PDB file of C-alpha atoms in Angstrom:
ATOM      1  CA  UNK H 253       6.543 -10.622   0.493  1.00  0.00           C
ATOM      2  CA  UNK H 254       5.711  -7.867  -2.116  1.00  0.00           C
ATOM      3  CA  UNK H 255       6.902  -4.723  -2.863  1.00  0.00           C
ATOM      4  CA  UNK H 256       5.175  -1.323  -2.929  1.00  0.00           C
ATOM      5  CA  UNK H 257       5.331   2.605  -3.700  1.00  0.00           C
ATOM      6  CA  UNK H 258       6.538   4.459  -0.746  1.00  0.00           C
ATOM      7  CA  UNK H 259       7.287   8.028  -0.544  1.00  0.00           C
ATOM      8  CA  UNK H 260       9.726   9.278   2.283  1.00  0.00           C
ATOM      9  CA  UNK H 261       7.587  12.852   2.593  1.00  0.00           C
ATOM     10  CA  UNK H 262       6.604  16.435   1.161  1.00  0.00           C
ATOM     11  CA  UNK H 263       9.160  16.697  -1.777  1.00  0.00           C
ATOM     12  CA  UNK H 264      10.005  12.974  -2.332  1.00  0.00           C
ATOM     13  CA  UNK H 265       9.764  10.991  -5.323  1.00  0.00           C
ATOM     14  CA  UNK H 266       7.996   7.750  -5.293  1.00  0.00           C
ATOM     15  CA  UNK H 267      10.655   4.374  -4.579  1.00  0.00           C
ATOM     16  CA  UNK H 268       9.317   0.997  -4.870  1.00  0.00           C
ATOM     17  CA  UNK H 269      10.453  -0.603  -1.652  1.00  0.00           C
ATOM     18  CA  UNK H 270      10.086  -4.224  -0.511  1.00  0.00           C
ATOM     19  CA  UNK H 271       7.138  -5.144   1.989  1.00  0.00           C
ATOM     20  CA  UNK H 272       6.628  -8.129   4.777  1.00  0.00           C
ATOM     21  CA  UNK H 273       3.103  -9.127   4.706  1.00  0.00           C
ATOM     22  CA  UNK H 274       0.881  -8.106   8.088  1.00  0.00           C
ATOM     23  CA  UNK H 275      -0.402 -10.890  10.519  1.00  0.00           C
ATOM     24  CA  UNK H 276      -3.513 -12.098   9.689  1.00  0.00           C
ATOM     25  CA  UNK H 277      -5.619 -12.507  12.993  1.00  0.00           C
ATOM     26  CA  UNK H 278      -9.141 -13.606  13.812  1.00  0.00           C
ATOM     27  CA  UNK H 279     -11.155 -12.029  11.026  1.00  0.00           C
ATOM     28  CA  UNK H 280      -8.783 -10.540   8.594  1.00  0.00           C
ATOM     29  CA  UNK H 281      -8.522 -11.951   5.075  1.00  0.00           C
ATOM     30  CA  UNK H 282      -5.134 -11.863   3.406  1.00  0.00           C
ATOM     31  CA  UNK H 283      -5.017 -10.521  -0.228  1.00  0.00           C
ATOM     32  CA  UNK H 284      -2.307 -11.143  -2.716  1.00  0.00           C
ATOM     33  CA  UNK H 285      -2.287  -7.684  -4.574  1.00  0.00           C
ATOM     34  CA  UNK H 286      -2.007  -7.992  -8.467  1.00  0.00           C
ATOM     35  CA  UNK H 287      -2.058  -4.218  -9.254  1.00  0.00           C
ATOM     36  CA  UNK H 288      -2.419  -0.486  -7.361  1.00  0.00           C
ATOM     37  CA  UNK H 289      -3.490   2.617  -8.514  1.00  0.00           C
ATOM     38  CA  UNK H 290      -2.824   6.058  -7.059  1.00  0.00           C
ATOM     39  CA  UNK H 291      -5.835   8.632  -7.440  1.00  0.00           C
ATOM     40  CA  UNK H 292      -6.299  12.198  -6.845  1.00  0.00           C
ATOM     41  CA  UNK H 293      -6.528  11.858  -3.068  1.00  0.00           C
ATOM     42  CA  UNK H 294      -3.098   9.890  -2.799  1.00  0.00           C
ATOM     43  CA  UNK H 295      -1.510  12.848  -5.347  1.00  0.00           C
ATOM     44  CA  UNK H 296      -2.651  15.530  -3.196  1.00  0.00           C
ATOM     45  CA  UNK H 297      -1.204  13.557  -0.223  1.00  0.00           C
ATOM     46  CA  UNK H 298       1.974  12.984  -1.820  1.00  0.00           C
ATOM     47  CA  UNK H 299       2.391  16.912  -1.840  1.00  0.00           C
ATOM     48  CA  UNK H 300       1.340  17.401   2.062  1.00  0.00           C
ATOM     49  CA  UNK H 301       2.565  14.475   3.585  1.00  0.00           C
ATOM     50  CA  UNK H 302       5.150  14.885   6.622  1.00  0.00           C
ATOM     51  CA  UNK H 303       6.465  11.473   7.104  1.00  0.00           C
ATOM     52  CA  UNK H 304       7.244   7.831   5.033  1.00  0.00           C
ATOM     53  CA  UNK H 305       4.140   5.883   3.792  1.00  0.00           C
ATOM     54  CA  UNK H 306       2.923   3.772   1.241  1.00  0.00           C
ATOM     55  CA  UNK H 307       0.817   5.374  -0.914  1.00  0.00           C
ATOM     56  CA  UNK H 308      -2.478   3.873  -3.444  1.00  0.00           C
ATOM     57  CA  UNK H 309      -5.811   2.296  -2.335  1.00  0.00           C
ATOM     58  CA  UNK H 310      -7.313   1.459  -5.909  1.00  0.00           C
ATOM     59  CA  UNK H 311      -6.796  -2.137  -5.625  1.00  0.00           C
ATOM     60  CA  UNK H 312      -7.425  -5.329  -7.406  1.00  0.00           C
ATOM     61  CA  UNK H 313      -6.080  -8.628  -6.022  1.00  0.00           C
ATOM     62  CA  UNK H 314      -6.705 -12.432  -5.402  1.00  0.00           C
ATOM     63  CA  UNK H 315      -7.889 -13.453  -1.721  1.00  0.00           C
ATOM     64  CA  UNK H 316      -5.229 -16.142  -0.614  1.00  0.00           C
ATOM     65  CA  UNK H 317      -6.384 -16.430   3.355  1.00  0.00           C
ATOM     66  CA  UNK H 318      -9.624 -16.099   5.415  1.00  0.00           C
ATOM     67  CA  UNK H 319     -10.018 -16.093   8.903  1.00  0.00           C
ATOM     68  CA  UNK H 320     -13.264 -17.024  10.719  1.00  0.00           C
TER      69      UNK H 320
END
């Protein structure tokens, strides 16, 4: 469905790695992400973090689903 940045822990570099998209269930909205940004909070994660994650939560995207 997309890809993303994921990190595989403390020491890792930063992959891009493909994503499925999430269920969307009784009111969730479904965003197609156009760009991500990583900011000082995911940077200091990247350097503590114990386990594989997708990192960034400065986001910008269109809205392609709502559910009511």
């Amino acid at each position: 469905m997309g890809k993303g940045g994921m990190s595989q822990g403390e020491g890792s570099k930063v992959e891009e790695e493909n994503m499925s998209a999430w269920l969307v269930g009784p009111h969730d909205v479904r965003v197609r992400m156009k760009a991500v940004g990583i900011c000082g909070s995911d940077v200091h994660y990247l350097k503590t973090m114990r386990c594989a994650d997708f990192i960034g939560h400065e986001c910008a995207g269109v809205i392609e689903e709502v559910r009511r």
